[in-house]
Short mmCIF file of C-alpha atoms and ligand atoms in Angstrom, two decimals:
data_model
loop_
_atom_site.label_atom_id
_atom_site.label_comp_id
_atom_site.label_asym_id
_atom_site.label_seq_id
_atom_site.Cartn_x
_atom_site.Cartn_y
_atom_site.Cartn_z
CA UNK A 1 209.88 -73.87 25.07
CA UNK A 2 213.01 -73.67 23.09
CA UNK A 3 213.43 -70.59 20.71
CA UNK A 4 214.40 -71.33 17.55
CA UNK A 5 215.42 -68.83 14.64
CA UNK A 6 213.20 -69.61 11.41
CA UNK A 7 209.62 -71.25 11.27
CA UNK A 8 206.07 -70.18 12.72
CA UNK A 9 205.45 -68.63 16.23
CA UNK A 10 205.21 -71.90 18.69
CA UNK A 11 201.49 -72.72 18.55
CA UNK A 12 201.75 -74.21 21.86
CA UNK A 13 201.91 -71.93 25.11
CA UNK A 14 200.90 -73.16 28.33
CA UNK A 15 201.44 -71.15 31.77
CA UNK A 16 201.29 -72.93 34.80
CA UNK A 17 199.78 -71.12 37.95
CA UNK A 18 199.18 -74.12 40.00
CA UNK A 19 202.92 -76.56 40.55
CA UNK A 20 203.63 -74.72 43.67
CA UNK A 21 199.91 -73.65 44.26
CA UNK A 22 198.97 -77.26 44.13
CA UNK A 23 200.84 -78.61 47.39
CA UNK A 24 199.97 -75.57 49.36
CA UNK A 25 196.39 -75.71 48.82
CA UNK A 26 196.15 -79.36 48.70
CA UNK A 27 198.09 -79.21 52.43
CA UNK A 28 195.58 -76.81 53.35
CA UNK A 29 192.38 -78.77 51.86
CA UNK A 30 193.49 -81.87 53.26
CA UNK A 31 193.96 -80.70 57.00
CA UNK A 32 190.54 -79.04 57.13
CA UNK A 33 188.57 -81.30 55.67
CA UNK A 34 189.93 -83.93 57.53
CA UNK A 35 189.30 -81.94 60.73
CA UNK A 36 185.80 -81.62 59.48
CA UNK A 37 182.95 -84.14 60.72
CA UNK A 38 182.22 -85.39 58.71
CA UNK A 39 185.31 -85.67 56.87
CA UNK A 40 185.26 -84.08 53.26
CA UNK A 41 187.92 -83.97 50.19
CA UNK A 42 187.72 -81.69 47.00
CA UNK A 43 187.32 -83.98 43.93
CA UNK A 44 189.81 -81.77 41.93
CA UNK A 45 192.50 -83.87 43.89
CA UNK A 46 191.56 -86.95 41.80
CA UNK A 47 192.99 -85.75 38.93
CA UNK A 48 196.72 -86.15 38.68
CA UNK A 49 198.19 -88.23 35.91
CA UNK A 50 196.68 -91.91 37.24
CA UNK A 51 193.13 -90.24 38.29
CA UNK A 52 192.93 -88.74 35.03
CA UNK A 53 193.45 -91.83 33.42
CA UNK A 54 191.20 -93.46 35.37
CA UNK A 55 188.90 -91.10 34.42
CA UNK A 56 189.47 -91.59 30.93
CA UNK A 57 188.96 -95.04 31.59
CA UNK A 58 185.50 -94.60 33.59
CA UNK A 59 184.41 -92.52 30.35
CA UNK A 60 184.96 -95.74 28.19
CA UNK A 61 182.61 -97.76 30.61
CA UNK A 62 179.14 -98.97 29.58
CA UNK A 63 177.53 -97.56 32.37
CA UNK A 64 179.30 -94.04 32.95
CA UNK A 65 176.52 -92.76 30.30
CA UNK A 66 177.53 -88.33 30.94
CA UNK A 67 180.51 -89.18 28.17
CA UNK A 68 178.78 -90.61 25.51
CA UNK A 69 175.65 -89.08 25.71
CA UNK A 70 177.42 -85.58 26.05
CA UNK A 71 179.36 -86.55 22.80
CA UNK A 72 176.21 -87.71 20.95
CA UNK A 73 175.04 -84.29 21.56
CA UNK A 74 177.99 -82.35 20.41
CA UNK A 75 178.17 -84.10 17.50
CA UNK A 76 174.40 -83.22 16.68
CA UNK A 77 174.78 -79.47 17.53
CA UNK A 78 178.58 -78.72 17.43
CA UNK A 79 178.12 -77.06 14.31
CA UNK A 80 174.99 -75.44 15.35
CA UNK A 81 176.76 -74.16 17.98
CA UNK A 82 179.52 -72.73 16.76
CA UNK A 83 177.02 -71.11 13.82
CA UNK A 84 175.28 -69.50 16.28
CA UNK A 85 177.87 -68.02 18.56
CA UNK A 86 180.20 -67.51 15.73
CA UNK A 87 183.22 -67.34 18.61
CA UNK A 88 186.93 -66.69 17.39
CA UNK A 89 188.37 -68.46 20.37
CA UNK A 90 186.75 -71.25 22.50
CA UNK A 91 188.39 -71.36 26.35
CA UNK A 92 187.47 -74.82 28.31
CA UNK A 93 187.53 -75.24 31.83
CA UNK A 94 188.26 -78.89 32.96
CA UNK A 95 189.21 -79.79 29.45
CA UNK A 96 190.59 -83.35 31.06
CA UNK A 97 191.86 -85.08 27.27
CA UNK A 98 189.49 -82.79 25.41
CA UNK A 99 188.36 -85.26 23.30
CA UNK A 100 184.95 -83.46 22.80
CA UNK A 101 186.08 -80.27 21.90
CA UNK A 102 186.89 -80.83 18.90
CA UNK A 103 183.28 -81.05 17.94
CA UNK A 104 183.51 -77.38 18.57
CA UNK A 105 186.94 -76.80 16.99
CA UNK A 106 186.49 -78.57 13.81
CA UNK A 107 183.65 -76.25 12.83
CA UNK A 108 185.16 -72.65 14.24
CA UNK A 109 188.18 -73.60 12.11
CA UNK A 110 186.60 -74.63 9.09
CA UNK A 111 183.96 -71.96 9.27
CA UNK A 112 187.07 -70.05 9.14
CA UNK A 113 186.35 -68.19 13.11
CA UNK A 114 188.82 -68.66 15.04
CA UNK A 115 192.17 -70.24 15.47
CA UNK A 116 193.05 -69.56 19.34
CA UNK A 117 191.99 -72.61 22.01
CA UNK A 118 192.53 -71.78 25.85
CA UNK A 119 192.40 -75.15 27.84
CA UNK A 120 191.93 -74.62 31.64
CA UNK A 121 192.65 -77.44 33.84
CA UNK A 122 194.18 -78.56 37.10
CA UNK A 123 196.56 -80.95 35.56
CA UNK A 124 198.99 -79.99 33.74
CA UNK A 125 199.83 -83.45 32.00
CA UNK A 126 195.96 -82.87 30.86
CA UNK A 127 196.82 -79.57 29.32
CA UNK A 128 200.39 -80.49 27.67
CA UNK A 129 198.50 -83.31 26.23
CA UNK A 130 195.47 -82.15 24.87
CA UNK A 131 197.61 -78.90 23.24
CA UNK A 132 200.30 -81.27 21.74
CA UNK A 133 197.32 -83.33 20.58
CA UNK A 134 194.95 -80.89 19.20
CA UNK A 135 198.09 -78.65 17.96
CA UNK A 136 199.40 -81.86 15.50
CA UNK A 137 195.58 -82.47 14.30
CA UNK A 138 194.53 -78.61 13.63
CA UNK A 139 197.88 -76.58 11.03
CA UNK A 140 196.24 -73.23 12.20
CA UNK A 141 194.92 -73.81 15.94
CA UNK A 142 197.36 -71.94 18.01
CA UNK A 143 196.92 -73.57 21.66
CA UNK A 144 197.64 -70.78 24.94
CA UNK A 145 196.84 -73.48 28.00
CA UNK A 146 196.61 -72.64 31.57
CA UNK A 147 197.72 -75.14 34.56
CA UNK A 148 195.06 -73.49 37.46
CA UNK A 149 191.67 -73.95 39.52
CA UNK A 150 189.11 -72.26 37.47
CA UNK A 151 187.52 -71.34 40.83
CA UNK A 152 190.61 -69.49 41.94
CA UNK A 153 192.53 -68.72 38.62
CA UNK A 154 189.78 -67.34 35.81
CA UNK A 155 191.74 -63.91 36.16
CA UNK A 156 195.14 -65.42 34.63
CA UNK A 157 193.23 -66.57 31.46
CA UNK A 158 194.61 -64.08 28.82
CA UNK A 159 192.46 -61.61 27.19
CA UNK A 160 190.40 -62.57 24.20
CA UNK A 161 191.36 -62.18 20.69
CA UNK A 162 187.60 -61.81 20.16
CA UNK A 163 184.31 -63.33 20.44
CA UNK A 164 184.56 -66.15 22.99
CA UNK A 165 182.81 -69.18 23.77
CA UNK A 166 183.59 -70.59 26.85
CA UNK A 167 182.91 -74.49 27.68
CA UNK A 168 182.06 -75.95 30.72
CA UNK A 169 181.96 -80.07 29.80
CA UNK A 170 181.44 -83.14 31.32
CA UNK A 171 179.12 -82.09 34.19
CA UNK A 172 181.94 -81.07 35.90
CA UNK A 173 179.82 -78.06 37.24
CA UNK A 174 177.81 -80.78 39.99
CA UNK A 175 181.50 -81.05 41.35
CA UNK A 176 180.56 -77.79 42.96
CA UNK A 177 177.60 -76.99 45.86
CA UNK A 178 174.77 -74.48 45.12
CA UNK A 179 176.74 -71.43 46.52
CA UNK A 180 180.20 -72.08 45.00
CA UNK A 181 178.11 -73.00 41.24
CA UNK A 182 176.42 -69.37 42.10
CA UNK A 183 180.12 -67.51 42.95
CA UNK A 184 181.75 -69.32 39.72
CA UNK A 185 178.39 -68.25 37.34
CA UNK A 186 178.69 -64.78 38.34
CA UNK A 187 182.79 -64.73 38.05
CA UNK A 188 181.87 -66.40 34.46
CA UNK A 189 179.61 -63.87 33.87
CA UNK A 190 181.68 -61.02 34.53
CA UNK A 191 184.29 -62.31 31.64
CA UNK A 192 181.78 -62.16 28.97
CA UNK A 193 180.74 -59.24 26.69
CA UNK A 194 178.14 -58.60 24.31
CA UNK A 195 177.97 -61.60 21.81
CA UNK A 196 179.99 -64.04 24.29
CA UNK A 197 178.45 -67.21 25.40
CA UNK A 198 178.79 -69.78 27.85
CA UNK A 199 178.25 -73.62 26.62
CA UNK A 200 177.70 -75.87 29.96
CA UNK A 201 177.23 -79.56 30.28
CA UNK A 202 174.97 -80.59 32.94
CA UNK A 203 173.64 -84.26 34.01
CA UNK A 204 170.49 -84.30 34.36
CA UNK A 205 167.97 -85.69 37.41
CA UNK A 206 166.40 -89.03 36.53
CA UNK A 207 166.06 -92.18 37.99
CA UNK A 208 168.17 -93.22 40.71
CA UNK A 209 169.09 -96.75 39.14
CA UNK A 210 170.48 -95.32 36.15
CA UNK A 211 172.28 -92.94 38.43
CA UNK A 212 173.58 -94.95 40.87
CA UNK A 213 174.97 -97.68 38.45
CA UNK A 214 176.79 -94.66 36.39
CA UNK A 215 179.18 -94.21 39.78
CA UNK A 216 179.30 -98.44 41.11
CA UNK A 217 180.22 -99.64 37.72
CA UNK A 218 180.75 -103.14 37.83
CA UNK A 219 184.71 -102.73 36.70
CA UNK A 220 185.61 -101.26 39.69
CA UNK A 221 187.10 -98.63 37.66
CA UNK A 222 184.79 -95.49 39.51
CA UNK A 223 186.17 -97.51 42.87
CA UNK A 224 189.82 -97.10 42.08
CA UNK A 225 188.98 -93.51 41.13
CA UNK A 226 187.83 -92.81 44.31
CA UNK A 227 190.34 -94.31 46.01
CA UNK A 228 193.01 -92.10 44.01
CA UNK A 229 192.24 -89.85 46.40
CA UNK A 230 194.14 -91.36 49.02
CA UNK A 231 196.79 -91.86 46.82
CA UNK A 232 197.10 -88.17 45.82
CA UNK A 233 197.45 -87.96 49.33
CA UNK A 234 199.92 -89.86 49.76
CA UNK A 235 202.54 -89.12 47.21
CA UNK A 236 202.00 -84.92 47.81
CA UNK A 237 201.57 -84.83 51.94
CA UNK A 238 203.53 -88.33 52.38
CA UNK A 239 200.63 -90.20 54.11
CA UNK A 240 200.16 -93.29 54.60
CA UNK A 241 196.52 -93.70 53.93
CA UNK A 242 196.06 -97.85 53.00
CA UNK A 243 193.23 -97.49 49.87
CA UNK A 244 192.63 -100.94 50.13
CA UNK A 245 191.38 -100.48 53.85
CA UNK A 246 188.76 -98.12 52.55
CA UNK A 247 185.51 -99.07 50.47
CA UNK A 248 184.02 -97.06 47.66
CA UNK A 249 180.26 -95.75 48.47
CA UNK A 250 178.60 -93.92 45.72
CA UNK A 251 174.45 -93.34 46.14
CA UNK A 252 171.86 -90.80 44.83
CA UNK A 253 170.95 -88.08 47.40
CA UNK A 254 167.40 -87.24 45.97
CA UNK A 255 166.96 -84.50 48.14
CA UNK A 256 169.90 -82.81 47.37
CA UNK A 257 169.64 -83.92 43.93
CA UNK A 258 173.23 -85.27 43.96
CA UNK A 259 175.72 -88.35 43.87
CA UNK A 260 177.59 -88.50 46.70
CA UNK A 261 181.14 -90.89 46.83
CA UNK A 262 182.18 -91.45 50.03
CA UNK A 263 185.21 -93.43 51.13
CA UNK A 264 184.21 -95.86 54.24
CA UNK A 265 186.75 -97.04 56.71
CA UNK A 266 187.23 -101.36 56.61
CA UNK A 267 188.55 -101.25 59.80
CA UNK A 268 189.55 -98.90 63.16
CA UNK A 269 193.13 -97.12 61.94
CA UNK A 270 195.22 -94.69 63.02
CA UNK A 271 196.81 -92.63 59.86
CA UNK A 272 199.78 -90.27 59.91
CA UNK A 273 199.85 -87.46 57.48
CA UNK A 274 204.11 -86.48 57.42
CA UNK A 275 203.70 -83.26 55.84
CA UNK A 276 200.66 -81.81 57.95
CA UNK A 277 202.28 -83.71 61.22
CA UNK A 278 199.00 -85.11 61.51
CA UNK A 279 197.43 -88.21 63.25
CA UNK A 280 193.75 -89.57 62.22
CA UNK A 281 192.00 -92.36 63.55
CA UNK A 282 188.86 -93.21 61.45
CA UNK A 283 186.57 -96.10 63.07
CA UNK A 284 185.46 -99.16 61.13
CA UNK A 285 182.58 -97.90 58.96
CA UNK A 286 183.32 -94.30 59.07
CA UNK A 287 183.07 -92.26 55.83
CA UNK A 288 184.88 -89.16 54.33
CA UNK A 289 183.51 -87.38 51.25
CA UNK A 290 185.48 -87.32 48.41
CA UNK A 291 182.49 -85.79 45.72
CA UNK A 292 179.43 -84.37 45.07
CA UNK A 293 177.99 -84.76 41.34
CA UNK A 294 175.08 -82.69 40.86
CA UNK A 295 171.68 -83.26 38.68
CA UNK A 296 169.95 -80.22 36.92
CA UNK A 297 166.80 -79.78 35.63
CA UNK A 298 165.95 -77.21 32.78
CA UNK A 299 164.22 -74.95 35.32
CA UNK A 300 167.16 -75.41 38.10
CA UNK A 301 169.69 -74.43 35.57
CA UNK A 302 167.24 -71.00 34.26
CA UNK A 303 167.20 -70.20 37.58
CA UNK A 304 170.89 -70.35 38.51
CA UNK A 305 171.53 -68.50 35.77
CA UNK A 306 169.44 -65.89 36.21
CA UNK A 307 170.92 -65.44 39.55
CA UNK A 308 174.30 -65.05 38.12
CA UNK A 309 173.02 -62.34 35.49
CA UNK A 310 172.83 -64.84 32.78
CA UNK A 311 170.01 -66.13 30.21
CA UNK A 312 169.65 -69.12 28.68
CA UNK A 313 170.26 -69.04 24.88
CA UNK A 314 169.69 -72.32 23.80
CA UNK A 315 168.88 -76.08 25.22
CA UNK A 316 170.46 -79.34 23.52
CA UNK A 317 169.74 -82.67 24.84
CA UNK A 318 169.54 -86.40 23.76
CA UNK A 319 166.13 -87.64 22.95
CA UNK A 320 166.31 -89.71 26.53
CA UNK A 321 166.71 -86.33 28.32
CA UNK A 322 169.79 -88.07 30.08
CA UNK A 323 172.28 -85.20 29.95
CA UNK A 324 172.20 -81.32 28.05
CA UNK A 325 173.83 -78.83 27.05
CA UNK A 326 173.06 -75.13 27.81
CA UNK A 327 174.04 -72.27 25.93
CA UNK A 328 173.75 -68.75 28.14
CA UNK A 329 174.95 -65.62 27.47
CA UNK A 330 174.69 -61.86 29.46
CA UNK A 331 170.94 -61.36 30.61
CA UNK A 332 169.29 -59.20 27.91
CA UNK A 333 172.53 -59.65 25.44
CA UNK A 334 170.38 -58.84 22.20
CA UNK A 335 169.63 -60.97 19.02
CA UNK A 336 167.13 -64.06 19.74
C1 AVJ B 1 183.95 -85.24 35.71
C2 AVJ B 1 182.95 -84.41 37.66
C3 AVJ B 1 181.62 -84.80 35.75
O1 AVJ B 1 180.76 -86.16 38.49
O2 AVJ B 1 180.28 -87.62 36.98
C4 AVJ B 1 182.86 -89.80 37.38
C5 AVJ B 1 183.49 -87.33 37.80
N1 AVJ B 1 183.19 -89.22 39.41
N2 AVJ B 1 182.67 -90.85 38.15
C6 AVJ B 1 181.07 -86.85 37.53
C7 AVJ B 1 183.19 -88.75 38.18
C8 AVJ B 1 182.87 -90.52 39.38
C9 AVJ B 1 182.46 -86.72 36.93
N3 AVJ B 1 182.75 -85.31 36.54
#
């Protein structure tokens, strides 16, 4: 950011924690899980500057319903919200374009709150974007972004000016297993005080047609998502992973209450990762993980965040039950 000598304070500051981090952790994510059987990748690799457009783009598709449906709801109870918790700042983890938030800004500005938004996301094109964005649309929103893993960076997110609601959007919570979900709660928990809440988007169980067709759209824009992955892998560790030799697999796990994508193996191949001076050979039909998506009920999500020495506040959903959002705040934390 270049100084200059008259005007406001920049409303835009965004640290990044994660250029360097990236490459190292990706290196070290990538050779485990592909020693793994079977093989697993963590979806947070998707999301450079193609995945996230693809993303954007899977948001935009008729059956990818989380996006909509998610926005139909903030724009019932944004206001609501933002009455209720009354926050002066609102920090978002896995803000991706942030498109929704501002059904949370708007009122906190206009109610005359807060001024101060703290965007948390892996890539940083995502967070330049979304602050230049948000900064041009809102005269008094002053933007402090932060390039990092919300599983490994919530301590770098500055201190707050004052009351804070935190948002968790999208659903990107059922990226994570029971026991990570449980270690991130509790790490969320520990940043909140009195009067702080936490506003999380969840997808919810239900049929496993509707599911299923949210994650095979009939685009292909979910499959070229998926197959990112490979690409990510590519450009950072200098692999030469062919994504058009590997087919997109998305299903429903009931029992696990999840969507699984999997990336299946055309043919027999040998692959050679530069960087990790690594050889893999996959066999036709073999399949590597790329994401889990998990589905919550009411009672699931109570429960986890009980565990984590939280208490659910409030419960928002569309009238299908599709998708909700839950507001929770410290177990016990006074006024309801
Ligand atoms: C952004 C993680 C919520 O799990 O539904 C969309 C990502 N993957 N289609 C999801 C995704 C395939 C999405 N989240």
């Amino acid at each position: 950011m270049t100084g200059v000598a008259t005007g406001p304070p920049e409303p835009v500051q965004i640290d990044v924690h994660l250029r360097d981090g990236t490459l190292a952790s990706l290196a070290d994510d990538v050779r485990s899980g592909l020693s793994r059987n079977p093989r697993e990748l963590p979806p947070k690799y998707f999301y450079d500057a193609r995945g996230s457009e693809l993303f954007e783009r899977i948001t935009e598709l008729p059956e990818y319903y989380p996006s909509q449906i998610e926005q139909d709801i903030l724009d019932v109870a944004g206001q609501a919200i933002v009455e209720l918790v009354r926050p002066q700042e609102i920090v978002e983890l896995g803000p991706g374009s942030a498109r929704k938030t501002t059904a949370l800004l708007n009122p906190m500005i206009e109610l005359g709150l807060g001024t101060r938004y703290v965007p948390v996301d892996v890539s940083e094109s995502a967070v330049q974007d979304c602050a230049e964005r948000l900064v041009a649309t809102y005269d008094s929103l002053a933007v402090h972004g932060v390039v990092g893993d919300f599983e490994r960076h919530l301590d770098r997110v500055p201190p707050a000016s004052g009351r804070r609601l935190i948002a968790f959007l999208g659903g990107t919570i059922g990226n994570l297993d029971h026991p990570r979900r449980s270690v991130l709660l509790r790490a969320l928990r520990a940043q909140l005080v009195p009067g702080d809440r936490l506003l999380v988007g969840t997808d919810l169980v239900k049929d496993r047609e509707r599911l299923e067709a949210a994650y095979n759209d009939s685009a292909g824009v979910t499959a070229e998502f998926n197959r990112n992955m490979l690409r990510v892998i590519n450009a950072h560790l200098d692999g030469d992973l062919d994504p058009d030799l590997f087919d997109h697999v998305a299903f429903y796990n009931e029992h696990a209450r999840r969507i699984e994508m999997w990336l299946r193996a055309r043919e027999d191949m040998s692959v050679r990762i530069e960087a990790l001076e690594m050889e893999v050979d996959f066999e036709a039909g073999e399949e590597m993980r790329t994401e889990i998506s998990c589905k919550f009920t009411r009672e699931s999500l109570v429960r986890e965040y009980r565990d984590a020495g939280l208490e659910l506040v409030s419960w928002y959903t569309d009238p299908d039950g599709l998708f909700a959002l839950s507001l929770a705040g410290p177990a016990g934390d006074g006024d309801r």
